[in-house]
Tab-separated table of C-alpha atoms in Angstrom:
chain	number	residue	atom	x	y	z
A	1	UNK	CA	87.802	102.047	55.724
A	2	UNK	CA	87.979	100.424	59.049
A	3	UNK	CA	87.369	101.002	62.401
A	4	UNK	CA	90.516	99.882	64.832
A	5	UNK	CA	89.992	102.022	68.056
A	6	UNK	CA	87.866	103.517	70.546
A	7	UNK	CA	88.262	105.392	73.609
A	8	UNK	CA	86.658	104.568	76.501
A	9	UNK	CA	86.265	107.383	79.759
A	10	UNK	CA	85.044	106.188	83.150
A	11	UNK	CA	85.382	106.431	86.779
A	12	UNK	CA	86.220	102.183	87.100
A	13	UNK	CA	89.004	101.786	85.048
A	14	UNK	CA	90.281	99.459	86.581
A	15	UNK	CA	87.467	97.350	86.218
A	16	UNK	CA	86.779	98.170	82.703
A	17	UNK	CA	90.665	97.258	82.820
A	18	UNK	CA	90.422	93.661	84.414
A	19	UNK	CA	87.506	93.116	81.802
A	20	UNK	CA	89.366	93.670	78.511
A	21	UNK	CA	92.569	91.812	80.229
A	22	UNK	CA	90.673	89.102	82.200
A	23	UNK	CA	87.652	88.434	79.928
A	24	UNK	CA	88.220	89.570	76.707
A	25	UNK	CA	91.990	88.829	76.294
A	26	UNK	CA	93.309	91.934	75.468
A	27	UNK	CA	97.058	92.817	76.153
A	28	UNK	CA	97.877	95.462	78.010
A	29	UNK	CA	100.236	97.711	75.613
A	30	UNK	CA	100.892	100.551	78.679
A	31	UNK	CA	99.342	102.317	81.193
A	32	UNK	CA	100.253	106.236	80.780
A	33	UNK	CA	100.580	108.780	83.066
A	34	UNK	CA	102.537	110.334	85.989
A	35	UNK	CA	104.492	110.057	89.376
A	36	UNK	CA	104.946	113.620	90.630
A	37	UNK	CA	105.453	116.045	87.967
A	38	UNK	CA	106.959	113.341	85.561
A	39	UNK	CA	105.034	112.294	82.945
A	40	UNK	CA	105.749	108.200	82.622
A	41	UNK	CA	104.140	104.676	80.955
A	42	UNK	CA	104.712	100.864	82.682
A	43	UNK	CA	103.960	98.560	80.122
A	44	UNK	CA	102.561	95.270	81.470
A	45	UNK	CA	104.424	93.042	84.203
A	46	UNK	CA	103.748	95.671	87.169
A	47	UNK	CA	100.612	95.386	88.809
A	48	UNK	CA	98.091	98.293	90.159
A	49	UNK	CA	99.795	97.647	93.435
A	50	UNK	CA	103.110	98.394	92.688
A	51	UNK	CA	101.550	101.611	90.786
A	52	UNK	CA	100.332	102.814	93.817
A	53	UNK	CA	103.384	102.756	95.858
A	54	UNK	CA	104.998	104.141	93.509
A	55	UNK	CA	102.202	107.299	93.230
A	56	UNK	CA	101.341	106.512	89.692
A	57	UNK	CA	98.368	108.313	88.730
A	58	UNK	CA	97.212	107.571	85.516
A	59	UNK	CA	95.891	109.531	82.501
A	60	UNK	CA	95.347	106.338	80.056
A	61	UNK	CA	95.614	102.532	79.650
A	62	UNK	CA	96.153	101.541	76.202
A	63	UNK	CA	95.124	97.359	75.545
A	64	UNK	CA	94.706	95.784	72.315
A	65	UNK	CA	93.759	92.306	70.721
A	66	UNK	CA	94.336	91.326	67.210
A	67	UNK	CA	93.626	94.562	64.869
A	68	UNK	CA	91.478	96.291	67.970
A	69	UNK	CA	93.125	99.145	69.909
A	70	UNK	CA	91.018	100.203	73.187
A	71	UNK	CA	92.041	103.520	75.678
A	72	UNK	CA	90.458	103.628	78.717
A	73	UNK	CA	90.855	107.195	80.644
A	74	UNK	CA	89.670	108.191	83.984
A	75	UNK	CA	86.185	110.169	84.246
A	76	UNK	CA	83.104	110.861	86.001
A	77	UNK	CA	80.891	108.170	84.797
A	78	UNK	CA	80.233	104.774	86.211
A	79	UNK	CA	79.508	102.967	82.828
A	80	UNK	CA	81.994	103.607	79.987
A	81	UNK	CA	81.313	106.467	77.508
A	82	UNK	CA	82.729	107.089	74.029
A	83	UNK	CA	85.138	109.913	73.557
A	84	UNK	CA	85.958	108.845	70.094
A	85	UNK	CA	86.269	106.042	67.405
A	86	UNK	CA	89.260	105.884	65.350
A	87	UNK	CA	89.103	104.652	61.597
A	88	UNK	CA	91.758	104.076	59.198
A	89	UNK	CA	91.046	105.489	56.263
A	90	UNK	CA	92.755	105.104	52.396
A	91	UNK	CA	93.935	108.314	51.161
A	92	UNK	CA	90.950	109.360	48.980
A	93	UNK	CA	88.640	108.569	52.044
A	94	UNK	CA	90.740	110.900	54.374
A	95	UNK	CA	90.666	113.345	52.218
A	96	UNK	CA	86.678	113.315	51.187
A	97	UNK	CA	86.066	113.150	55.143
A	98	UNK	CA	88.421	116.314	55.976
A	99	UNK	CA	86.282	117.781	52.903
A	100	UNK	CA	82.983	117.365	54.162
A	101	UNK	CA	83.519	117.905	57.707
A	102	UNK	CA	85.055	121.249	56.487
A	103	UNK	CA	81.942	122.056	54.305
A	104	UNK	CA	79.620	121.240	57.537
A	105	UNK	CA	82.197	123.989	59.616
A	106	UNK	CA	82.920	121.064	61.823
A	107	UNK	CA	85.875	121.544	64.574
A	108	UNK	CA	89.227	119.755	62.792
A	109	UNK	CA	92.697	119.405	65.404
A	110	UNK	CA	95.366	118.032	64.178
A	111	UNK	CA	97.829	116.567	67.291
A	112	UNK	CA	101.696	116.639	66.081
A	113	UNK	CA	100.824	115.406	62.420
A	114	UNK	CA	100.086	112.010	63.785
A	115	UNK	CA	96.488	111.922	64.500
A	116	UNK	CA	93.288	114.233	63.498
A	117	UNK	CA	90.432	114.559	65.038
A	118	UNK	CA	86.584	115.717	63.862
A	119	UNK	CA	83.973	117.016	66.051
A	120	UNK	CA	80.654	115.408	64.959
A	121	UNK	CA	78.329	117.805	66.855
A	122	UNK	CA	76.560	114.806	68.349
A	123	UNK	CA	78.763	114.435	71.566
A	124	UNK	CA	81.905	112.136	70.164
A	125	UNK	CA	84.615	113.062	68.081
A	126	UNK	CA	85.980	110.788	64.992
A	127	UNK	CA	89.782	110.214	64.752
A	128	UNK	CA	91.057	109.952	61.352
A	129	UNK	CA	93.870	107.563	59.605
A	130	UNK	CA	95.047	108.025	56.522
A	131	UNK	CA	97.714	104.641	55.804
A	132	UNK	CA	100.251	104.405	58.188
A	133	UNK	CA	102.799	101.824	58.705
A	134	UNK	CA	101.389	100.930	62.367
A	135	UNK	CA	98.428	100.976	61.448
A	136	UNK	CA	98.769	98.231	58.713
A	137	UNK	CA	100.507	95.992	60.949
A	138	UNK	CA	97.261	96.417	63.402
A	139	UNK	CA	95.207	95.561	60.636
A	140	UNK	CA	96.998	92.513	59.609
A	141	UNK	CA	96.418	91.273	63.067
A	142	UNK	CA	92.965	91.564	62.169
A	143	UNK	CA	92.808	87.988	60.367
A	144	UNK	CA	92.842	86.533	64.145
A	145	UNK	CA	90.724	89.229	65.684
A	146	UNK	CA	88.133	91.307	64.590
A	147	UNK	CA	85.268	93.952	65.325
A	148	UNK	CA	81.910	92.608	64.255
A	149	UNK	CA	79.782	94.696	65.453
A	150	UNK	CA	80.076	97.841	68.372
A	151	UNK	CA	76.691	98.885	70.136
A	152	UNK	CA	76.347	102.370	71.910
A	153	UNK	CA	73.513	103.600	73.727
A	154	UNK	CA	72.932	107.201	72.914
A	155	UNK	CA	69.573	109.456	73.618
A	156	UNK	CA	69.004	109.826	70.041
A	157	UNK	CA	70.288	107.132	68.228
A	158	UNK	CA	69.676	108.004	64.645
A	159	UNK	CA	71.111	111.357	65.163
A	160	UNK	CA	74.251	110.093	66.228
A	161	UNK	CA	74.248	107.295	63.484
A	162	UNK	CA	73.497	110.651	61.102
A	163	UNK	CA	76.539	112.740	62.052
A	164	UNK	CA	78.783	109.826	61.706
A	165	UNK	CA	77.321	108.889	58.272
A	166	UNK	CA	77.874	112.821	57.278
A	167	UNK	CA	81.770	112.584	57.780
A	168	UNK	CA	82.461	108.982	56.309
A	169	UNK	CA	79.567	108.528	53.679
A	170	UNK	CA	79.372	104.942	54.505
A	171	UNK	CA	76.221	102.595	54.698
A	172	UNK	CA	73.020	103.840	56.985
A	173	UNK	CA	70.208	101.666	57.552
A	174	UNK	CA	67.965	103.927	60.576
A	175	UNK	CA	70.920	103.459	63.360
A	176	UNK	CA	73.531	100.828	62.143
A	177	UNK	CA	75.817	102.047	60.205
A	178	UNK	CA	78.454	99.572	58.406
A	179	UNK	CA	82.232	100.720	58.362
A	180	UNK	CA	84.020	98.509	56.442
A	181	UNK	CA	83.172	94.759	58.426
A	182	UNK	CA	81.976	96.397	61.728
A	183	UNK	CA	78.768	97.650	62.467
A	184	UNK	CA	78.097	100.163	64.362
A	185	UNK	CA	74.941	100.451	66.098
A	186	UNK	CA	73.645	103.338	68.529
A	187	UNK	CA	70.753	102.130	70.588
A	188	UNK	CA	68.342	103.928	72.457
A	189	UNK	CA	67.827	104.351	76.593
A	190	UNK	CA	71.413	106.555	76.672
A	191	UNK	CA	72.682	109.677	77.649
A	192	UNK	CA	73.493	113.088	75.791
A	193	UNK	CA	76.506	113.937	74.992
A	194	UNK	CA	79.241	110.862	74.703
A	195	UNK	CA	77.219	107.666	73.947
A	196	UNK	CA	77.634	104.744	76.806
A	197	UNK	CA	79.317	101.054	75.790
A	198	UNK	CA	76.671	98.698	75.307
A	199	UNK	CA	77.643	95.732	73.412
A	200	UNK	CA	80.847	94.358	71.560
A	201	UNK	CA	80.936	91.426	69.409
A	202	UNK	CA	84.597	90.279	68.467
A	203	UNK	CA	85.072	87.100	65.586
């Protein structure tokens, strides 16, 4: 089990953008969305200014770094929220997951037979892997780059940490949970609903 994704939403994406770019040392795989009524993706090499002569308005940017895979979509809020984290699972994990988020009558969409997503009930949604050719080849990236550890503020942090452990039946200790070598760790001070970025740690 690993986790190899996470969607950001917020108002500065741009920002949160030039961070992951600038900072970090991400690449930027695309940025998705649409001039007019046609739906279209500029992969990197044209700047936001170009963009916006062109009337690009975007729905996503898509930037990754060794075996970590980051979306950031427009939204209302200032600091960056958490739509979802996306785990690759092995094919016994997938399945036990599906299994248990069906016996808790959690919400299950499947998009095109590509990706599946579960509600947890606690504001985020999970979105499950079973092995895929891309997403080994992320993973091998993943001996240069890693996710230690991912920190999200939340207004109750061990019931967020709780509905996460209730899908995946990984490793709880109060709020950090470990999923495969990252830890995850909700902190207090947040918001309901979608827990806010707090803290990355990359090795």
């Amino acid at each position: 089990m690993q986790l190899f994704h996470y969607h950001l939403v917020t108002s500065k994406v741009r920002e949160v953008e030039a961070r992951y770019l600038g900072k970090l040392g991400f690449n930027l795989v695309a940025r998705h969305g649409r001039i007019g009524e046609e739906t279209t993706s500029f992969e990197s090499g044209q700047g936001w200014t170009d963009l916006d002569e062109l009337g690009f308005k975007l729905r996503l940017s898509e930037l990754e770094k060794g075996s970590i895979n980051v979306v950031v979509q427009p939204g209302q809020w200032d600091l960056p929220r958490v739509d979802h984290l996306g785990l690759a699972l092995d094919e016994d994990e997938f399945e036990r997951a599906l299994a248990r988020a069906e016996d808790a009558a959690l919400r299950v969409q499947e998009h095109g037979g590509r990706r599946t997503f579960v509600s947890t009930n606690a504001g985020y949604r999970l979105e499950l892997h079973p092995p895929r050719d891309w997403i080994d080849e992320l993973l091998e990236e993943g001996e240069r780059l890693r996710l230690s550890e991912l920190h999200l503020k939340a207004d109750d942090p061990e019931g967020k940490a709780s509905a996460l452990v209730d899908i995946l039946d990984c490793e709880r200790h109060g709020a950090d949970i470990e999923i495969g070598d990252t830890l995850v760790r909700f902190v207090p001070g947040g918001p309901q609903g979608r827990p806010e970025l707090h803290a990355e740690l990359f090795i």
